[in-house]
C-alpha positions as semicolon CSV with decimal commas, in nm:
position;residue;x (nm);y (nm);z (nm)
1;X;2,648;0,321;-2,061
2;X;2,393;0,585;-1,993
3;X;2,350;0,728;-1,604
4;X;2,002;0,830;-1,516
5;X;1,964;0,978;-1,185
6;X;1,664;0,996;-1,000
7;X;1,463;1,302;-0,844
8;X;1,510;1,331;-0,481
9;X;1,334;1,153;-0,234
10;X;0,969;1,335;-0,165
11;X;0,730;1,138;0,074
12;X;0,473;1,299;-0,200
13;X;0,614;1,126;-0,472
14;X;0,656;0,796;-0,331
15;X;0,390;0,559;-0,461
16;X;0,404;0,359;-0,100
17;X;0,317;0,693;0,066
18;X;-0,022;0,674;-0,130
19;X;-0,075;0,309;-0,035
20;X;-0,062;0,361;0,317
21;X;-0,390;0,603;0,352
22;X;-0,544;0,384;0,145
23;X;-0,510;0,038;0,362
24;X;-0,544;0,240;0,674
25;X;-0,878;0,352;0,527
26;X;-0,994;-0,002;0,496
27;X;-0,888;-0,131;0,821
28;X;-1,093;0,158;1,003
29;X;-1,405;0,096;0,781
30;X;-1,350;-0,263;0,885
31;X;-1,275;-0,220;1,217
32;X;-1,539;-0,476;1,386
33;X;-1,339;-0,713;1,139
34;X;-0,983;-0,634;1,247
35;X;-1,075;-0,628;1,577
36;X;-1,186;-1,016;1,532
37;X;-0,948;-1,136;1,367
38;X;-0,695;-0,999;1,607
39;X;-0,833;-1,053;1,907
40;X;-0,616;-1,388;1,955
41;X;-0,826;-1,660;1,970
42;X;-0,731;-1,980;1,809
43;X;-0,920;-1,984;1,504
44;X;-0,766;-1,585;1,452
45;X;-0,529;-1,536;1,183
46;X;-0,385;-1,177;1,194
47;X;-0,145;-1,282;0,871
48;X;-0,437;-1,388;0,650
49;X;-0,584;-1,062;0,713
50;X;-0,341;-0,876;0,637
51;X;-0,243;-0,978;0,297
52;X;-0,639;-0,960;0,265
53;X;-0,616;-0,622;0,294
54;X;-0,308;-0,542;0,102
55;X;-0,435;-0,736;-0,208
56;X;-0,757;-0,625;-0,175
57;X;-0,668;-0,284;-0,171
58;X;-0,356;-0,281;-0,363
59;X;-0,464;-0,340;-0,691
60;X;-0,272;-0,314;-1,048
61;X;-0,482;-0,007;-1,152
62;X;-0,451;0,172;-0,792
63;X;-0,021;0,067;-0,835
64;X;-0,018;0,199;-1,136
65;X;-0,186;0,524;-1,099
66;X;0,034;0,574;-0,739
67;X;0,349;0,540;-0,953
68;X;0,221;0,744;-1,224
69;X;0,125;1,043;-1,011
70;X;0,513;0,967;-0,873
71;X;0,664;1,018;-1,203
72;X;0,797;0,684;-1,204
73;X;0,600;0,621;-1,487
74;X;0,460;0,838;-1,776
């Protein structure tokens, strides 16, 4: 068995640290949308929006790059 031990925590090198900024971005350059969709009327649905955003933002290439700046990855 082989022990590898990981670097010590760093909010830089966490790849969720670089995800955050990124949907906070969106939901201020979207605010009139947010807003809408939050405002509670019936037809609102704050949980569809929000994995709008995260998906929608999130992507595979962005992930990967995030975890590759982190060192997780080479």
């Amino acid at each position: 068995m082989r022990l590898l031990y990981l670097h010590s925590y760093s909010p830089d090198l966490n790849p969720i640290e670089e995800a955050f900024p990124a949907i906070k971005a969106w939901l201020q350059s979207n605010c009139d949308y947010v807003l809408g969709e939050t405002e509670g009327c019936p037809a609102c649905d704050p949980y569809t929006l929000i994995w709008e955003v995260v998906y929608g933002v999130v992507t595979s290439e962005k992930a990967h790059g995030w975890y590759k700046h982190s060192e997780y990855i080479a």
